[in-house]
Amino acid sequence: MSAPSIVDLESPGCTDAVLLGDWHVVATSAEIGYGDLHATTLLERDLVLWRDREGEMHAWDDLCVHRGARLSKGFVKDNRVVCPYHGWNYDGEAKCVFMPAAPSEKPMKKARAIPHHVQEKYGLVWVCIGTPAHDIPSFPEWDDHSYKKVVCGPYRFRSGYRAVENFIDASHFPFVHAGVNGVIDDPDPIAPYEVYEDDQGIYSTEVRVTQPYGDPRGIPVIAYYAYRVFRPLVAYFKKRVVIADPARAHEGDEADRFCTFLTAQPVDQTTSIVRICCAMNFDPAPSDEDVRRRQDLVYAQDSAIVDTQRPERIPVELRYELHHRSDLMGQKYRSWLKSAGVTYGAFGSL
Ligand code: FES
Ligand code: FE
């Protein structure tokens, strides 16, 4: 029997194939430059992210195979990661190429960092710690240059699934976002809508709501949300916005859309980090700061309530909690998670 690898000694945390084979956002591209060692955790696995001089991103276990020190506590020198403990140097191939205690010796073959799959897309850094089972979901407006894009966040939530479910739920607007995305004294009735499933996940037909300040322009609008869930922790909406006051209609255009692509990083079963990319084609476009200010407000309002939900883990069996037809998208999301085999961070799934 071969000796156990140091990798086996790490707690596996999650065993759901659907999550291990998925791409998860763990950082924004903008926050990692050459010279940075960025520590983060995905599915209870500690990672270090770094960008080499050529601009390529790397995601490794945050662990030196020599004596298990955290590589993220070290530094980058000459395009190599230097461990903080005994100074082993790892190159961009994750190979140890220099041991200061034996400078003339070639490091042994096994002296390697533990790399993971990593890609940058939509201004976000995506990691898969298993074998990728599919591509990163497509963000329909990303390549459309008529849309301005703004990456916002990070926003901390306990349950990433509850954050996603909140994102696809229009009936909380008048209460959680009173005066912003809804009117507390005059909440919108939610007309029946449909939810379908296709090979990209689940999606809804449009849901109509009134929004006094529904987008960064600060103009009262009637909004029509079409939701999508691409992956257990990746969702999206495309919002058609119509200026509510006919006298101000000339300030908008019937092609006006505001879209959001949302990702939740599962740190552990009850800790997650939400990052979003907004895309809008308004003219004139709001500034990046205006978009971020508004999203920071809205997501702070959301997490203040969503983080009070119990159980913290989302129930994926519909017999727990109550479901109304206005919650159809959330209800389908829970059933879809269950059928995808999600148990990690879920309540009541066998
Ligand atoms: Fe990293 Fe010793 S623990 S060089
Ligand atoms: Fe909300």
Short mmCIF file of C-alpha atoms and ligand atoms in Angstrom, two decimals:
data_model
loop_
_atom_site.label_atom_id
_atom_site.label_comp_id
_atom_site.label_asym_id
_atom_site.label_seq_id
_atom_site.Cartn_x
_atom_site.Cartn_y
_atom_site.Cartn_z
CA MET A 1 0.00 0.00 0.00
CA SER A 2 1.41 3.40 -0.92
CA ALA A 3 1.83 6.10 1.70
CA PRO A 4 -1.14 8.45 2.00
CA SER A 5 -0.72 11.66 0.03
CA ILE A 6 -0.92 14.94 1.89
CA VAL A 7 -3.90 15.74 -0.34
CA ASP A 8 -5.83 12.84 1.20
CA LEU A 9 -5.26 14.34 4.62
CA GLU A 10 -7.26 17.41 3.67
CA SER A 11 -10.96 17.18 4.62
CA PRO A 12 -12.92 16.50 1.46
CA GLY A 13 -15.74 18.78 2.65
CA CYS A 14 -18.10 18.30 -0.24
CA THR A 15 -18.74 14.98 -1.97
CA ASP A 16 -21.50 16.09 -4.38
CA ALA A 17 -20.30 15.31 -7.90
CA VAL A 18 -22.44 18.13 -9.28
CA LEU A 19 -20.57 20.73 -7.21
CA LEU A 20 -17.10 19.21 -7.46
CA GLY A 21 -17.38 19.12 -11.27
CA ASP A 22 -18.75 22.66 -11.42
CA TRP A 23 -16.97 25.96 -12.06
CA HIS A 24 -17.24 28.35 -9.11
CA VAL A 25 -16.31 32.02 -8.96
CA VAL A 26 -13.70 32.61 -6.26
CA ALA A 27 -12.49 36.17 -6.98
CA THR A 28 -12.73 39.02 -9.45
CA SER A 29 -9.97 39.30 -12.06
CA ALA A 30 -9.29 42.88 -11.04
CA GLU A 31 -8.28 42.00 -7.49
CA ILE A 32 -5.36 39.73 -8.47
CA GLY A 33 -2.32 41.25 -10.15
CA TYR A 34 1.24 39.95 -10.57
CA GLY A 35 2.82 39.73 -7.13
CA ASP A 36 -0.41 39.00 -5.25
CA LEU A 37 -1.10 35.77 -3.39
CA HIS A 38 -4.83 35.64 -2.84
CA ALA A 39 -6.12 33.18 -0.24
CA THR A 40 -9.67 31.92 -0.51
CA THR A 41 -11.74 28.83 0.32
CA LEU A 42 -13.96 26.80 -1.98
CA LEU A 43 -16.06 23.92 -0.66
CA GLU A 44 -13.87 23.94 2.47
CA ARG A 45 -10.73 23.60 0.40
CA ASP A 46 -8.17 26.36 1.04
CA LEU A 47 -6.81 27.79 -2.19
CA VAL A 48 -4.20 30.30 -3.22
CA LEU A 49 -4.68 32.25 -6.44
CA TRP A 50 -1.87 34.05 -8.18
CA ARG A 51 -1.19 35.57 -11.58
CA ASP A 52 2.15 35.06 -13.30
CA ARG A 53 4.09 37.70 -15.17
CA GLU A 54 2.55 36.54 -18.46
CA GLY A 55 -0.88 37.29 -16.98
CA GLU A 56 -1.97 33.68 -16.55
CA MET A 57 -4.00 32.83 -13.44
CA HIS A 58 -3.15 29.86 -11.20
CA ALA A 59 -5.26 28.23 -8.49
CA TRP A 60 -3.49 25.81 -6.15
CA ASP A 61 -4.18 24.25 -2.81
CA ASP A 62 -2.96 26.75 -0.25
CA LEU A 63 -0.48 24.25 1.05
CA CYS A 64 3.21 23.56 0.61
CA VAL A 65 3.88 19.82 0.23
CA HIS A 66 7.09 20.12 2.27
CA ARG A 67 5.63 20.82 5.72
CA GLY A 68 2.13 22.03 4.96
CA ALA A 69 2.63 25.78 5.39
CA ARG A 70 0.20 28.12 3.66
CA LEU A 71 1.66 29.30 0.38
CA SER A 72 -0.54 32.40 0.52
CA LYS A 73 1.61 33.61 3.44
CA GLY A 74 4.66 33.59 1.18
CA PHE A 75 5.47 35.88 -1.72
CA VAL A 76 5.98 35.98 -5.47
CA LYS A 77 9.52 36.50 -6.72
CA ASP A 78 10.90 36.09 -10.24
CA ASN A 79 7.61 34.63 -11.47
CA ARG A 80 7.62 31.93 -8.76
CA VAL A 81 5.67 31.40 -5.56
CA VAL A 82 8.02 31.27 -2.57
CA CYS A 83 6.82 29.34 0.48
CA PRO A 84 7.04 31.41 3.68
CA TYR A 85 8.51 28.55 5.74
CA HIS A 86 11.68 27.19 4.09
CA GLY A 87 11.51 29.19 0.89
CA TRP A 88 10.82 26.45 -1.64
CA ASN A 89 10.18 28.07 -5.04
CA TYR A 90 7.27 26.87 -7.21
CA ASP A 91 7.07 27.81 -10.88
CA GLY A 92 3.98 28.37 -13.06
CA GLU A 93 3.79 24.61 -13.72
CA ALA A 94 3.38 24.12 -9.94
CA LYS A 95 6.80 22.43 -9.83
CA CYS A 96 9.28 23.10 -7.03
CA VAL A 97 12.34 24.33 -8.87
CA PHE A 98 14.51 25.55 -6.01
CA MET A 99 15.11 24.57 -2.39
CA PRO A 100 17.24 27.20 -0.61
CA ALA A 101 18.55 24.61 1.89
CA ALA A 102 20.06 22.64 -1.01
CA PRO A 103 20.63 25.21 -3.73
CA SER A 104 22.60 22.91 -6.05
CA GLU A 105 20.18 19.98 -5.82
CA LYS A 106 17.38 19.35 -8.25
CA PRO A 107 14.14 19.14 -6.22
CA MET A 108 12.46 15.75 -6.17
CA LYS A 109 9.71 15.03 -8.69
CA LYS A 110 7.02 14.85 -6.04
CA ALA A 111 7.77 18.39 -4.88
CA ARG A 112 4.80 20.01 -6.59
CA ALA A 113 2.03 22.33 -5.58
CA ILE A 114 -1.49 20.98 -6.09
CA PRO A 115 -3.07 22.83 -9.02
CA HIS A 116 -6.76 23.13 -9.94
CA HIS A 117 -8.60 24.08 -13.10
CA VAL A 118 -8.92 27.85 -13.39
CA GLN A 119 -10.31 30.25 -16.01
CA GLU A 120 -11.09 33.93 -16.18
CA LYS A 121 -14.38 34.94 -17.73
CA TYR A 122 -16.70 37.95 -17.36
CA GLY A 123 -14.16 39.71 -15.15
CA LEU A 124 -14.39 36.81 -12.69
CA VAL A 125 -12.04 34.00 -11.69
CA TRP A 126 -13.60 30.53 -11.97
CA VAL A 127 -12.17 27.39 -10.35
CA CYS A 128 -13.17 23.73 -10.56
CA ILE A 129 -11.61 21.47 -7.93
CA GLY A 130 -12.81 18.26 -9.61
CA THR A 131 -13.05 17.35 -13.28
CA PRO A 132 -15.09 19.99 -15.12
CA ALA A 133 -18.34 18.41 -16.27
CA HIS A 134 -19.36 21.30 -18.54
CA ASP A 135 -18.43 24.80 -19.64
CA ILE A 136 -18.84 28.00 -17.68
CA PRO A 137 -22.41 29.20 -18.37
CA SER A 138 -22.79 31.79 -21.06
CA PHE A 139 -23.58 35.38 -20.11
CA PRO A 140 -25.68 36.43 -23.09
CA GLU A 141 -24.76 40.14 -23.09
CA TRP A 142 -21.03 39.76 -22.40
CA ASP A 143 -19.94 40.03 -26.04
CA ASP A 144 -22.60 42.61 -26.94
CA HIS A 145 -20.80 45.95 -26.94
CA SER A 146 -24.02 47.93 -26.70
CA TYR A 147 -24.10 46.77 -23.05
CA LYS A 148 -21.97 48.36 -20.38
CA LYS A 149 -20.76 45.82 -17.80
CA VAL A 150 -19.95 46.46 -14.16
CA VAL A 151 -18.67 43.81 -11.75
CA CYS A 152 -20.01 44.36 -8.22
CA GLY A 153 -19.47 42.71 -4.85
CA PRO A 154 -18.30 40.73 -3.02
CA TYR A 155 -21.41 40.33 -0.87
CA ARG A 156 -21.35 37.84 1.98
CA PHE A 157 -24.32 35.58 2.54
CA ARG A 158 -24.69 32.46 4.63
CA SER A 159 -26.41 30.13 2.15
CA GLY A 160 -25.47 30.61 -1.48
CA TYR A 161 -28.64 28.75 -2.51
CA ARG A 162 -30.79 31.04 -0.43
CA ALA A 163 -28.99 34.00 -2.04
CA VAL A 164 -29.80 32.57 -5.48
CA GLU A 165 -33.41 31.88 -4.51
CA ASN A 166 -33.74 35.45 -3.26
CA PHE A 167 -32.31 36.70 -6.56
CA ILE A 168 -35.05 34.90 -8.53
CA ASP A 169 -37.86 36.06 -6.21
CA ALA A 170 -39.67 39.26 -7.20
CA SER A 171 -42.26 39.27 -4.40
CA HIS A 172 -39.77 40.40 -1.73
CA PHE A 173 -39.03 43.71 -3.48
CA PRO A 174 -41.66 45.94 -1.80
CA PHE A 175 -40.55 44.82 1.67
CA VAL A 176 -36.81 44.21 1.53
CA HIS A 177 -36.19 47.01 -0.97
CA ALA A 178 -38.96 49.43 0.00
CA GLY A 179 -38.67 52.65 -1.98
CA VAL A 180 -36.01 51.16 -4.24
CA ASN A 181 -37.30 48.07 -6.01
CA GLY A 182 -40.87 48.21 -4.74
CA VAL A 183 -43.52 50.16 -2.80
CA ILE A 184 -44.24 48.88 0.71
CA ASP A 185 -47.72 50.42 0.91
CA ASP A 186 -48.67 49.20 -2.52
CA PRO A 187 -46.98 45.85 -3.16
CA ASP A 188 -47.38 44.42 -6.63
CA PRO A 189 -49.57 41.40 -7.01
CA ILE A 190 -47.52 38.82 -8.90
CA ALA A 191 -49.37 37.57 -11.96
CA PRO A 192 -49.05 33.88 -12.79
CA TYR A 193 -45.90 33.05 -14.73
CA GLU A 194 -44.35 29.90 -16.11
CA VAL A 195 -41.06 28.12 -15.42
CA TYR A 196 -39.42 25.77 -17.89
CA GLU A 197 -36.33 23.61 -17.96
CA ASP A 198 -33.90 23.21 -20.85
CA ASP A 199 -30.34 22.01 -21.28
CA GLN A 200 -29.05 25.25 -19.71
CA GLY A 201 -31.06 24.98 -16.50
CA ILE A 202 -34.43 26.52 -15.59
CA TYR A 203 -35.97 29.80 -16.71
CA SER A 204 -39.11 31.84 -16.17
CA THR A 205 -41.39 33.88 -18.35
CA GLU A 206 -41.54 37.60 -17.48
CA VAL A 207 -42.61 38.74 -14.00
CA ARG A 208 -44.00 42.32 -13.89
CA VAL A 209 -43.29 44.68 -10.98
CA THR A 210 -43.34 48.44 -10.30
CA GLN A 211 -40.02 49.95 -9.26
CA PRO A 212 -39.67 53.54 -7.99
CA TYR A 213 -35.88 53.35 -8.38
CA GLY A 214 -35.50 50.09 -10.23
CA ASP A 215 -32.25 50.78 -12.02
CA PRO A 216 -29.25 53.04 -11.56
CA ARG A 217 -30.84 55.87 -13.57
CA GLY A 218 -33.17 56.71 -10.69
CA ILE A 219 -36.30 56.81 -12.88
CA PRO A 220 -39.52 55.05 -11.76
CA VAL A 221 -40.04 52.06 -14.06
CA ILE A 222 -42.28 49.12 -14.74
CA ALA A 223 -39.92 46.16 -14.84
CA TYR A 224 -40.38 42.76 -16.46
CA TYR A 225 -37.96 40.17 -15.07
CA ALA A 226 -37.06 37.02 -16.98
CA TYR A 227 -35.04 34.75 -14.69
CA ARG A 228 -32.62 31.94 -15.35
CA VAL A 229 -30.71 29.51 -13.16
CA PHE A 230 -27.78 28.07 -15.07
CA ARG A 231 -26.03 26.12 -12.33
CA PRO A 232 -26.76 25.44 -8.64
CA LEU A 233 -24.92 28.66 -7.73
CA VAL A 234 -25.10 30.71 -10.94
CA ALA A 235 -28.21 32.66 -11.92
CA TYR A 236 -29.18 35.50 -14.22
CA PHE A 237 -31.98 37.87 -15.04
CA LYS A 238 -32.78 40.04 -17.99
CA LYS A 239 -35.02 42.93 -17.03
CA ARG A 240 -37.04 44.84 -19.60
CA VAL A 241 -37.60 48.33 -18.25
CA VAL A 242 -40.34 50.72 -19.27
CA ILE A 243 -40.38 54.24 -17.83
CA ALA A 244 -43.53 54.46 -15.71
CA ASP A 245 -44.40 58.13 -16.40
CA PRO A 246 -45.48 58.57 -20.04
CA ALA A 247 -44.31 62.23 -19.86
CA ARG A 248 -40.74 60.93 -19.26
CA ALA A 249 -40.93 58.04 -21.72
CA HIS A 250 -38.61 59.87 -24.11
CA GLU A 251 -35.79 59.39 -21.54
CA GLY A 252 -35.80 55.68 -22.29
CA ASP A 253 -36.03 53.31 -25.20
CA GLU A 254 -38.09 50.20 -25.68
CA ALA A 255 -34.86 48.23 -26.14
CA ASP A 256 -33.67 49.22 -22.63
CA ARG A 257 -32.53 46.26 -20.59
CA PHE A 258 -30.78 45.73 -17.27
CA CYS A 259 -29.24 42.28 -16.76
CA THR A 260 -27.44 40.67 -13.86
CA PHE A 261 -25.28 37.55 -13.85
CA LEU A 262 -24.94 36.29 -10.27
CA THR A 263 -22.48 33.80 -8.84
CA ALA A 264 -22.21 32.46 -5.29
CA GLN A 265 -18.93 30.95 -4.06
CA PRO A 266 -19.62 28.12 -1.61
CA VAL A 267 -16.94 28.63 1.04
CA ASP A 268 -18.55 25.98 3.22
CA GLN A 269 -22.10 24.78 3.76
CA THR A 270 -23.30 27.98 5.37
CA THR A 271 -20.86 30.62 4.16
CA SER A 272 -20.88 32.04 0.66
CA ILE A 273 -19.65 35.02 -1.30
CA VAL A 274 -21.85 36.54 -3.97
CA ARG A 275 -20.37 38.42 -6.92
CA ILE A 276 -22.35 39.86 -9.77
CA CYS A 277 -21.79 41.38 -13.16
CA CYS A 278 -24.44 43.86 -14.30
CA ALA A 279 -24.99 44.62 -17.98
CA MET A 280 -27.11 47.54 -19.20
CA ASN A 281 -27.69 49.25 -22.52
CA PHE A 282 -29.12 52.58 -21.27
CA ASP A 283 -28.13 55.79 -22.94
CA PRO A 284 -26.66 57.67 -21.21
CA ALA A 285 -25.20 54.85 -19.14
CA PRO A 286 -24.85 55.35 -15.39
CA SER A 287 -21.31 55.54 -14.02
CA ASP A 288 -19.64 52.43 -12.58
CA GLU A 289 -19.82 54.08 -9.15
CA ASP A 290 -23.57 54.69 -9.47
CA VAL A 291 -24.15 51.07 -10.45
CA ARG A 292 -22.01 49.77 -7.57
CA ARG A 293 -23.58 52.11 -5.01
CA ARG A 294 -27.02 50.87 -5.87
CA GLN A 295 -26.05 47.17 -5.96
CA ASP A 296 -24.21 47.52 -2.62
CA LEU A 297 -27.40 48.91 -1.10
CA VAL A 298 -29.69 46.26 -2.60
CA TYR A 299 -27.48 43.28 -1.67
CA ALA A 300 -26.97 44.61 1.88
CA GLN A 301 -30.77 44.80 2.20
CA ASP A 302 -31.04 41.24 0.86
CA SER A 303 -28.41 39.65 3.08
CA ALA A 304 -29.84 41.37 6.18
CA ILE A 305 -33.00 39.28 5.72
CA VAL A 306 -31.77 36.21 3.83
CA ASP A 307 -29.18 35.50 6.52
CA THR A 308 -31.98 35.27 9.11
CA GLN A 309 -33.65 32.37 7.28
CA ARG A 310 -33.70 29.06 9.11
CA PRO A 311 -32.65 26.41 8.54
CA GLU A 312 -29.53 28.03 7.11
CA ARG A 313 -29.30 25.15 4.65
CA ILE A 314 -31.97 25.41 2.00
CA PRO A 315 -34.67 22.73 2.20
CA VAL A 316 -34.75 21.00 -1.19
CA GLU A 317 -37.73 18.83 -0.31
CA LEU A 318 -40.90 20.78 -1.01
CA ARG A 319 -42.65 19.35 2.05
CA TYR A 320 -40.55 21.71 4.17
CA GLU A 321 -41.72 25.35 4.12
CA LEU A 322 -44.71 26.64 2.17
CA HIS A 323 -44.89 27.36 -1.50
CA HIS A 324 -47.27 29.70 -3.26
CA ARG A 325 -47.63 29.97 -7.03
CA SER A 326 -45.85 33.36 -6.84
CA ASP A 327 -42.79 31.39 -5.63
CA LEU A 328 -42.83 29.08 -8.62
CA MET A 329 -39.28 29.91 -9.70
CA GLY A 330 -37.87 29.24 -6.22
CA GLN A 331 -39.91 26.08 -5.92
CA LYS A 332 -38.60 24.76 -9.25
CA TYR A 333 -35.07 25.78 -8.25
CA ARG A 334 -35.28 23.63 -5.10
CA SER A 335 -36.60 20.62 -7.00
CA TRP A 336 -33.96 21.12 -9.67
CA LEU A 337 -31.19 21.21 -7.04
CA LYS A 338 -32.50 17.99 -5.58
CA SER A 339 -32.67 16.26 -8.96
CA ALA A 340 -29.12 17.47 -9.72
CA GLY A 341 -27.92 15.65 -6.60
CA VAL A 342 -27.12 18.67 -4.42
CA THR A 343 -26.84 17.67 -0.77
CA TYR A 344 -23.97 19.92 0.36
CA GLY A 345 -25.49 22.99 2.02
CA ALA A 346 -28.97 21.53 1.53
CA PHE A 347 -31.44 20.46 4.19
CA GLY A 348 -33.54 17.31 3.96
CA SER A 349 -31.91 15.74 0.93
CA LEU A 350 -30.93 12.10 1.17
FE1 FES B 1 7.09 25.11 2.47
FE2 FES B 1 8.91 24.09 4.03
S1 FES B 1 6.77 24.16 4.35
S2 FES B 1 9.20 25.18 2.20
FE FE B 2 -33.51 41.51 -3.31
#
